[in-house]
Amino acid sequence: MPALNLRDLDAAAMQAALQPYGVDATVGRRIFARVHRDGAADLEPVRGLAGAARRALAVDLVWPDLEIVERRGSADGFVKYLFRLADGPHIEAVRIPLPDPADARALKERRRAGQAAPLEALPTAKYTLCVSSQAGCALACDFCATGRLGAIRSLHTWEILAQVRRIAAEADHPVRGVVFMGMGEPFLNYDNVVSAASVLSHPAGGAISAKAISISTAGIVPMIRRYTQERHNFRLVFSLGAPDSELRLPLMPIEKRWPLGELMDAIREYAAATRQRVTLAYVAIGGVNMTAAHAAQLARLVADLRVKINLIDVSDASGRYLPPSPEELGAFRDELSAHGIPVVRRYSGGNEIGAGCGTLSATRAGGALLSIGRAPATGGS
Ligand code: SF4
């Protein structure tokens, strides 16, 4: 038998791989939990595993892992991880602190009542992780440091899962969400991303609610259609970047291959199939795509859809693109609100460590190096 990496396999693939060893479905499920829930690198305590299978697996199994090269923390509790892949390239993931939902609701109420209530003041109750799906990225969005690296390679399923496993293992709160908004375009690595998401949401794996797993795509239209047909429960997020093709093209060269009109058709099909409000991500760039006129154009573009717009401040370490001013932001939001479109400004924390999800910086600048053990790790520097 060739080397067998169980960390790379979702539930169905693992059952199939274990079958030649005479492992039945019940024991297979225990092995799945041992590998993906416990994060173990052995099958020692697995009950019901026959001696012959145990011995054969001990010879064949390999347990590859990612190397954590660096952890950088920011004052607002974000931590950026830099991993090295076995063949050399680096990838990044970000640990994002989130408060208890009840605390967040109470804070909203206080704000509504006009009391000062900064988001950072809430204690962390859980984490969401922003993970990478590729090293580098072929899509070359003009505002994105990862895009400037070009395509390097797609990650294996186990390399995606290892980001979550390694970060969760040293976190002081549970990981309750994962967003595929790190380096790479998830839908250029479709099979491995969907396989990793299925392990993360499996009750005997990561046990993360499928609704708390988001996959963000810049618009790989055939894969959006495939995803819609396959009816997965993870949340898709569509990154628009601009309200028309002319402005989108220089920002997101994917526009040439799959123009905005075609992308909107695929989004409509997804919306019709899921009957859910569609989340659109819009990278907010000062002086580029944030006027009231742009917002009005965006409102017309999505007029026949139920959408929510996530505004994400651009995070460009080169300084070529800057986040919008408060005035630009206000005008843009007001215009969308006037059209009845909900707008959420995603808190782009960890700015000094280049941790803004959606446009991971692919740099090692800024922040403070952290030494993180199993002890509490929030708070950065
Ligand atoms: S923004 Fe996303 S899709 Fe665009 S180049 Fe960067 S990683 Fe790739």
GROMACS .gro file of C-alpha atoms and ligand atoms in nm:
model
  389
    1MET     CA    1   0.000   0.000   0.000
    2PRO     CA    2   0.123   0.353  -0.071
    3ALA     CA    3   0.143   0.611   0.209
    4LEU     CA    4  -0.202   0.700   0.337
    5ASN     CA    5  -0.278   1.048   0.474
    6LEU     CA    6  -0.608   1.033   0.665
    7ARG     CA    7  -0.586   1.407   0.737
    8ASP     CA    8  -0.657   1.468   0.370
    9LEU     CA    9  -0.982   1.272   0.361
   10ASP     CA   10  -1.343   1.365   0.423
   11ALA     CA   11  -1.586   1.111   0.568
   12ALA     CA   12  -1.672   0.929   0.245
   13ALA     CA   13  -1.314   0.922   0.118
   14MET     CA   14  -1.188   0.794   0.453
   15GLN     CA   15  -1.437   0.506   0.458
   16ALA     CA   16  -1.329   0.412   0.107
   17ALA     CA   17  -0.959   0.430   0.198
   18LEU     CA   18  -1.002   0.219   0.511
   19GLN     CA   19  -1.213  -0.047   0.348
   20PRO     CA   20  -0.916  -0.243   0.200
   21TYR     CA   21  -0.784  -0.276   0.558
   22GLY     CA   22  -1.106  -0.450   0.659
   23VAL     CA   23  -1.223  -0.153   0.869
   24ASP     CA   24  -1.603  -0.141   0.899
   25ALA     CA   25  -1.817   0.173   0.898
   26THR     CA   26  -1.846   0.197   1.279
   27VAL     CA   27  -1.473   0.178   1.339
   28GLY     CA   28  -1.422   0.406   1.037
   29ARG     CA   29  -1.632   0.673   1.208
   30ARG     CA   30  -1.422   0.641   1.523
   31ILE     CA   31  -1.106   0.683   1.317
   32PHE     CA   32  -1.256   0.991   1.146
   33ALA     CA   33  -1.324   1.146   1.488
   34ARG     CA   34  -0.977   1.056   1.612
   35VAL     CA   35  -0.817   1.225   1.312
   36HIS     CA   36  -1.042   1.527   1.256
   37ARG     CA   37  -1.205   1.600   1.594
   38ASP     CA   38  -0.915   1.506   1.822
   39GLY     CA   39  -0.644   1.615   1.578
   40ALA     CA   40  -0.446   1.307   1.678
   41ALA     CA   41  -0.153   1.159   1.488
   42ASP     CA   42  -0.211   0.799   1.590
   43LEU     CA   43  -0.495   0.548   1.614
   44GLU     CA   44  -0.390   0.401   1.949
   45PRO     CA   45  -0.716   0.436   2.147
   46VAL     CA   46  -0.956   0.358   1.860
   47ARG     CA   47  -1.186   0.080   1.984
   48GLY     CA   48  -1.266  -0.218   1.764
   49LEU     CA   49  -0.969  -0.178   1.528
   50ALA     CA   50  -0.846  -0.531   1.457
   51GLY     CA   51  -0.482  -0.612   1.523
   52ALA     CA   52  -0.398  -0.690   1.159
   53ALA     CA   53  -0.554  -0.362   1.038
   54ARG     CA   54  -0.380  -0.172   1.315
   55ARG     CA   55  -0.042  -0.314   1.216
   56ALA     CA   56  -0.095  -0.253   0.843
   57LEU     CA   57  -0.212   0.104   0.904
   58ALA     CA   58   0.083   0.173   1.135
   59VAL     CA   59   0.308   0.098   0.837
   60ASP     CA   60   0.109   0.293   0.577
   61LEU     CA   61  -0.011   0.604   0.762
   62VAL     CA   62   0.164   0.937   0.728
   63TRP     CA   63   0.078   1.247   0.933
   64PRO     CA   64   0.207   1.554   0.750
   65ASP     CA   65   0.170   1.893   0.918
   66LEU     CA   66   0.221   2.263   0.856
   67GLU     CA   67   0.504   2.450   1.021
   68ILE     CA   68   0.404   2.766   1.207
   69VAL     CA   69   0.670   3.020   1.116
   70GLU     CA   70   0.529   3.324   1.291
   71ARG     CA   71   0.235   3.458   1.489
   72ARG     CA   72   0.167   3.828   1.494
   73GLY     CA   73  -0.086   3.980   1.728
   74SER     CA   74  -0.256   4.317   1.707
   75ALA     CA   75  -0.389   4.531   1.989
   76ASP     CA   76  -0.750   4.444   1.897
   77GLY     CA   77  -0.695   4.071   1.950
   78PHE     CA   78  -0.648   3.960   1.589
   79VAL     CA   79  -0.360   3.716   1.538
   80LYS     CA   80  -0.206   3.649   1.200
   81TYR     CA   81  -0.038   3.314   1.150
   82LEU     CA   82   0.228   3.251   0.891
   83PHE     CA   83   0.269   2.886   0.790
   84ARG     CA   84   0.534   2.726   0.571
   85LEU     CA   85   0.429   2.450   0.333
   86ALA     CA   86   0.659   2.147   0.305
   87ASP     CA   87   0.764   2.251  -0.047
   88GLY     CA   88   0.850   2.607   0.054
   89PRO     CA   89   0.569   2.859  -0.009
   90HIS     CA   90   0.412   3.047   0.280
   91ILE     CA   91   0.044   3.090   0.354
   92GLU     CA   92  -0.142   3.299   0.610
   93ALA     CA   93  -0.444   3.259   0.833
   94VAL     CA   94  -0.603   3.502   1.077
   95ARG     CA   95  -0.765   3.432   1.412
   96ILE     CA   96  -1.052   3.675   1.463
   97PRO     CA   97  -1.192   3.730   1.813
   98LEU     CA   98  -1.570   3.745   1.850
   99PRO     CA   99  -1.783   3.832   2.151
  100ASP     CA  100  -2.068   3.634   2.294
  101PRO     CA  101  -2.377   3.705   2.078
  102ALA     CA  102  -2.578   3.812   2.387
  103ASP     CA  103  -2.306   4.065   2.478
  104ALA     CA  104  -2.306   4.192   2.119
  105ARG     CA  105  -2.685   4.238   2.124
  106ALA     CA  106  -2.666   4.428   2.453
  107LEU     CA  107  -2.398   4.652   2.305
  108LYS     CA  108  -2.617   4.724   2.004
  109GLU     CA  109  -2.897   4.825   2.238
  110ARG     CA  110  -2.668   5.059   2.430
  111ARG     CA  111  -2.558   5.217   2.102
  112ARG     CA  112  -2.917   5.259   1.994
  113ALA     CA  113  -2.979   5.437   2.323
  114GLY     CA  114  -2.698   5.675   2.234
  115GLN     CA  115  -2.443   5.546   2.484
  116ALA     CA  116  -2.076   5.517   2.386
  117ALA     CA  117  -1.995   5.147   2.343
  118PRO     CA  118  -1.682   5.050   2.150
  119LEU     CA  119  -1.683   4.703   1.992
  120GLU     CA  120  -1.335   4.627   2.124
  121ALA     CA  121  -1.461   4.651   2.480
  122LEU     CA  122  -1.647   4.320   2.461
  123PRO     CA  123  -1.463   4.016   2.595
  124THR     CA  124  -1.376   3.744   2.347
  125ALA     CA  125  -1.600   3.436   2.364
  126LYS     CA  126  -1.504   3.249   2.047
  127TYR     CA  127  -1.298   3.273   1.732
  128THR     CA  128  -1.359   3.272   1.361
  129LEU     CA  129  -1.064   3.181   1.142
  130CYS     CA  130  -0.988   3.330   0.803
  131VAL     CA  131  -0.799   3.059   0.614
  132SER     CA  132  -0.610   3.031   0.286
  133SER     CA  133  -0.713   2.797   0.008
  134GLN     CA  134  -0.413   2.854  -0.221
  135ALA     CA  135  -0.055   2.977  -0.202
  136GLY     CA  136  -0.055   3.292  -0.413
  137CYS     CA  137  -0.346   3.364  -0.644
  138ALA     CA  138  -0.388   3.369  -1.019
  139LEU     CA  139  -0.666   3.630  -1.021
  140ALA     CA  140  -0.432   3.924  -0.969
  141CYS     CA  141  -0.678   4.169  -0.814
  142ASP     CA  142  -0.498   4.500  -0.831
  143PHE     CA  143  -0.552   4.590  -0.464
  144CYS     CA  144  -0.436   4.255  -0.326
  145ALA     CA  145  -0.088   4.157  -0.213
  146THR     CA  146  -0.163   3.788  -0.266
  147GLY     CA  147  -0.263   3.864  -0.624
  148ARG     CA  148   0.077   4.026  -0.675
  149LEU     CA  149   0.243   3.694  -0.585
  150GLY     CA  150   0.075   3.524  -0.883
  151ALA     CA  151  -0.038   3.162  -0.879
  152ILE     CA  152   0.183   2.926  -0.680
  153ARG     CA  153  -0.035   2.624  -0.609
  154SER     CA  154  -0.361   2.507  -0.458
  155LEU     CA  155  -0.362   2.367  -0.106
  156HIS     CA  156  -0.444   2.008  -0.030
  157THR     CA  157  -0.747   1.944   0.188
  158TRP     CA  158  -0.520   1.856   0.481
  159GLU     CA  159  -0.328   2.183   0.442
  160ILE     CA  160  -0.652   2.380   0.472
  161LEU     CA  161  -0.763   2.174   0.772
  162ALA     CA  162  -0.421   2.199   0.937
  163GLN     CA  163  -0.455   2.579   0.957
  164VAL     CA  164  -0.770   2.532   1.165
  165ARG     CA  165  -0.634   2.245   1.373
  166ARG     CA  166  -0.308   2.420   1.463
  167ILE     CA  167  -0.471   2.751   1.552
  168ALA     CA  168  -0.757   2.590   1.746
  169ALA     CA  169  -0.511   2.376   1.943
  170GLU     CA  170  -0.351   2.680   2.102
  171ALA     CA  171  -0.658   2.903   2.127
  172ASP     CA  172  -0.811   2.997   2.461
  173HIS     CA  173  -1.166   2.997   2.319
  174PRO     CA  174  -1.337   2.759   2.077
  175VAL     CA  175  -1.331   2.810   1.701
  176ARG     CA  176  -1.692   2.852   1.590
  177GLY     CA  177  -1.653   2.978   1.236
  178VAL     CA  178  -1.427   2.959   0.931
  179VAL     CA  179  -1.415   3.194   0.636
  180PHE     CA  180  -1.236   3.110   0.313
  181MET     CA  181  -1.121   3.465   0.253
  182GLY     CA  182  -0.750   3.427   0.300
  183MET     CA  183  -0.492   3.376   0.026
  184GLY     CA  184  -0.622   3.234  -0.299
  185GLU     CA  185  -0.952   3.197  -0.482
  186PRO     CA  186  -1.140   2.908  -0.315
  187PHE     CA  187  -1.324   2.815  -0.634
  188LEU     CA  188  -0.997   2.761  -0.818
  189ASN     CA  189  -0.945   2.483  -0.562
  190TYR     CA  190  -1.308   2.373  -0.552
  191ASP     CA  191  -1.283   2.005  -0.458
  192ASN     CA  192  -1.037   2.050  -0.174
  193VAL     CA  193  -1.220   2.352  -0.031
  194VAL     CA  194  -1.557   2.176  -0.031
  195SER     CA  195  -1.397   1.862   0.114
  196ALA     CA  196  -1.229   2.067   0.393
  197ALA     CA  197  -1.555   2.251   0.464
  198SER     CA  198  -1.739   1.920   0.493
  199VAL     CA  199  -1.486   1.794   0.749
  200LEU     CA  200  -1.509   2.120   0.944
  201SER     CA  201  -1.888   2.099   0.959
  202HIS     CA  202  -1.906   1.723   1.027
  203PRO     CA  203  -2.039   1.650   1.378
  204ALA     CA  204  -1.751   1.407   1.435
  205GLY     CA  205  -1.500   1.648   1.277
  206GLY     CA  206  -1.479   2.021   1.339
  207ALA     CA  207  -1.847   2.036   1.447
  208ILE     CA  208  -1.871   2.394   1.315
  209SER     CA  209  -2.217   2.491   1.191
  210ALA     CA  210  -2.225   2.491   0.809
  211LYS     CA  211  -2.386   2.835   0.829
  212ALA     CA  212  -2.075   2.961   1.009
  213ILE     CA  213  -1.853   2.851   0.720
  214SER     CA  214  -1.828   3.109   0.442
  215ILE     CA  215  -1.664   3.063   0.105
  216SER     CA  216  -1.583   3.387  -0.071
  217THR     CA  217  -1.540   3.389  -0.446
  218ALA     CA  218  -1.430   3.664  -0.680
  219GLY     CA  219  -1.660   3.513  -0.944
  220ILE     CA  220  -1.556   3.179  -1.097
  221VAL     CA  221  -1.891   3.143  -1.270
  222PRO     CA  222  -1.884   2.771  -1.366
  223MET     CA  223  -1.792   2.676  -1.010
  224ILE     CA  224  -2.067   2.897  -0.865
  225ARG     CA  225  -2.312   2.708  -1.088
  226ARG     CA  226  -2.167   2.373  -0.981
  227TYR     CA  227  -2.191   2.476  -0.615
  228THR     CA  228  -2.552   2.581  -0.664
  229GLN     CA  229  -2.635   2.247  -0.827
  230GLU     CA  230  -2.462   2.049  -0.553
  231ARG     CA  231  -2.667   2.230  -0.287
  232HIS     CA  232  -2.404   2.267  -0.017
  233ASN     CA  233  -2.507   2.443   0.302
  234PHE     CA  234  -2.201   2.663   0.345
  235ARG     CA  235  -2.251   3.032   0.286
  236LEU     CA  236  -2.127   3.172  -0.041
  237VAL     CA  237  -2.004   3.529  -0.049
  238PHE     CA  238  -1.960   3.703  -0.383
  239SER     CA  239  -1.693   3.966  -0.417
  240LEU     CA  240  -1.801   4.239  -0.657
  241GLY     CA  241  -1.545   4.515  -0.612
  242ALA     CA  242  -1.729   4.760  -0.837
  243PRO     CA  243  -2.082   4.831  -0.957
  244ASP     CA  244  -1.998   4.811  -1.329
  245SER     CA  245  -1.766   4.628  -1.565
  246GLU     CA  246  -1.567   4.934  -1.663
  247LEU     CA  247  -1.457   5.009  -1.308
  248ARG     CA  248  -1.426   4.640  -1.214
  249LEU     CA  249  -1.190   4.544  -1.495
  250PRO     CA  250  -0.879   4.730  -1.374
  251LEU     CA  251  -0.945   4.628  -1.014
  252MET     CA  252  -1.036   4.264  -1.077
  253PRO     CA  253  -0.900   4.123  -1.403
  254ILE     CA  254  -1.133   3.823  -1.367
  255GLU     CA  255  -1.386   4.062  -1.521
  256LYS     CA  256  -1.230   3.984  -1.859
  257ARG     CA  257  -1.305   3.611  -1.827
  258TRP     CA  258  -1.638   3.626  -1.642
  259PRO     CA  259  -1.792   3.973  -1.677
  260LEU     CA  260  -2.013   4.121  -1.408
  261GLY     CA  261  -2.332   4.050  -1.606
  262GLU     CA  262  -2.251   3.680  -1.623
  263LEU     CA  263  -2.155   3.676  -1.255
  264MET     CA  264  -2.485   3.841  -1.163
  265ASP     CA  265  -2.674   3.573  -1.360
  266ALA     CA  266  -2.495   3.300  -1.161
  267ILE     CA  267  -2.569   3.487  -0.836
  268ARG     CA  268  -2.939   3.507  -0.932
  269GLU     CA  269  -2.946   3.132  -0.992
  270TYR     CA  270  -2.784   3.076  -0.652
  271ALA     CA  271  -3.034   3.311  -0.487
  272ALA     CA  272  -3.327   3.133  -0.653
  273ALA     CA  273  -3.199   2.789  -0.547
  274THR     CA  274  -3.124   2.881  -0.185
  275ARG     CA  275  -3.404   3.134  -0.134
  276GLN     CA  276  -3.175   3.319   0.102
  277ARG     CA  277  -3.049   3.672   0.120
  278VAL     CA  278  -2.725   3.685  -0.078
  279THR     CA  279  -2.412   3.826   0.079
  280LEU     CA  280  -2.206   4.048  -0.148
  281ALA     CA  281  -1.860   4.164  -0.047
  282TYR     CA  282  -1.748   4.505  -0.167
  283VAL     CA  283  -1.388   4.612  -0.115
  284ALA     CA  284  -1.410   4.976  -0.013
  285ILE     CA  285  -1.139   5.186  -0.176
  286GLY     CA  286  -1.118   5.558  -0.109
  287GLY     CA  287  -1.137   5.776  -0.422
  288VAL     CA  288  -1.212   5.474  -0.642
  289ASN     CA  289  -1.545   5.299  -0.586
  290MET     CA  290  -1.710   5.476  -0.291
  291THR     CA  291  -1.917   5.768  -0.420
  292ALA     CA  292  -2.292   5.797  -0.374
  293ALA     CA  293  -2.319   5.748  -0.752
  294HIS     CA  294  -2.136   5.415  -0.723
  295ALA     CA  295  -2.375   5.312  -0.447
  296ALA     CA  296  -2.676   5.407  -0.662
  297GLN     CA  297  -2.533   5.202  -0.949
  298LEU     CA  298  -2.479   4.908  -0.715
  299ALA     CA  299  -2.838   4.937  -0.592
  300ARG     CA  300  -2.964   4.920  -0.953
  301LEU     CA  301  -2.742   4.619  -1.023
  302VAL     CA  302  -2.895   4.419  -0.737
  303ALA     CA  303  -3.247   4.565  -0.754
  304ASP     CA  304  -3.408   4.227  -0.828
  305LEU     CA  305  -3.223   4.045  -0.548
  306ARG     CA  306  -3.244   4.026  -0.170
  307VAL     CA  307  -2.887   4.113  -0.069
  308LYS     CA  308  -2.672   4.225   0.216
  309ILE     CA  309  -2.358   4.422   0.135
  310ASN     CA  310  -2.044   4.361   0.339
  311LEU     CA  311  -1.813   4.657   0.308
  312ILE     CA  312  -1.451   4.558   0.363
  313ASP     CA  313  -1.188   4.827   0.387
  314VAL     CA  314  -0.908   4.769   0.141
  315SER     CA  315  -0.586   4.662   0.311
  316ASP     CA  316  -0.298   4.739   0.077
  317ALA     CA  317   0.044   4.747   0.240
  318SER     CA  318   0.189   4.911  -0.073
  319GLY     CA  319  -0.019   5.223  -0.004
  320ARG     CA  320  -0.152   5.240  -0.360
  321TYR     CA  321  -0.507   5.189  -0.244
  322LEU     CA  322  -0.645   5.346   0.072
  323PRO     CA  323  -0.961   5.284   0.274
  324PRO     CA  324  -1.244   5.534   0.225
  325SER     CA  325  -1.275   5.849   0.434
  326PRO     CA  326  -1.561   5.864   0.688
  327GLU     CA  327  -1.740   6.106   0.451
  328GLU     CA  328  -1.714   5.868   0.153
  329LEU     CA  329  -1.827   5.581   0.367
  330GLY     CA  330  -2.123   5.777   0.503
  331ALA     CA  331  -2.240   5.887   0.157
  332PHE     CA  332  -2.209   5.532   0.019
  333ARG     CA  333  -2.395   5.375   0.309
  334ASP     CA  334  -2.669   5.639   0.308
  335GLU     CA  335  -2.736   5.585  -0.060
  336LEU     CA  336  -2.763   5.207  -0.021
  337SER     CA  337  -2.981   5.246   0.288
  338ALA     CA  338  -3.208   5.478   0.092
  339HIS     CA  339  -3.263   5.188  -0.148
  340GLY     CA  340  -3.342   4.957   0.146
  341ILE     CA  341  -3.023   4.757   0.113
  342PRO     CA  342  -2.864   4.646   0.440
  343VAL     CA  343  -2.497   4.738   0.464
  344VAL     CA  344  -2.258   4.591   0.717
  345ARG     CA  345  -1.914   4.736   0.753
  346ARG     CA  346  -1.705   4.437   0.838
  347TYR     CA  347  -1.467   4.530   1.115
  348SER     CA  348  -1.127   4.505   0.950
  349GLY     CA  349  -0.927   4.439   1.259
  350GLY     CA  350  -0.560   4.372   1.285
  351ASN     CA  351  -0.469   4.646   1.044
  352GLU     CA  352  -0.118   4.690   1.177
  353ILE     CA  353  -0.047   4.322   1.109
  354GLY     CA  354  -0.203   4.323   0.762
  355ALA     CA  355  -0.474   4.086   0.880
  356GLY     CA  356  -0.770   4.229   0.692
  357CYS     CA  357  -0.962   3.929   0.570
  358GLY     CA  358  -1.034   3.924   0.200
  359THR     CA  359  -0.710   4.093   0.115
  360LEU     CA  360  -0.453   3.922   0.331
  361SER     CA  361  -0.138   4.118   0.299
  362ALA     CA  362   0.104   3.839   0.212
  363THR     CA  363   0.366   4.036   0.399
  364ARG     CA  364   0.534   3.982   0.729
  365ALA     CA  365   0.534   4.347   0.829
  366GLY     CA  366   0.390   4.507   1.140
  367GLY     CA  367   0.247   4.387   1.468
  368ALA     CA  368   0.423   4.216   1.750
  369LEU     CA  369   0.564   3.868   1.749
  370LEU     CA  370   0.371   3.645   1.982
  371SER     CA  371   0.472   3.338   2.164
  372ILE     CA  372   0.151   3.142   2.200
  373GLY     CA  373   0.122   2.833   2.408
  374ARG     CA  374  -0.193   2.682   2.547
  375ALA     CA  375  -0.226   2.979   2.780
  376PRO     CA  376  -0.455   3.272   2.693
  377ALA     CA  377  -0.336   3.431   2.375
  378THR     CA  378  -0.554   3.732   2.308
  379GLY     CA  379  -0.451   4.091   2.317
  380GLY     CA  380  -0.152   4.091   2.088
  381SER     CA  381   0.169   4.263   2.175
  382SF4     S1  382  -0.849   3.942  -0.358
  382SF4    FE1  383  -0.875   3.719  -0.345
  382SF4     S2  384  -0.920   3.659  -0.559
  382SF4    FE2  385  -0.829   3.863  -0.571
  382SF4     S3  386  -0.608   3.826  -0.602
  382SF4    FE3  387  -0.645   3.850  -0.379
  382SF4     S4  388  -0.668   3.640  -0.304
  382SF4    FE4  389  -0.699   3.634  -0.528
   0.00000   0.00000   0.00000
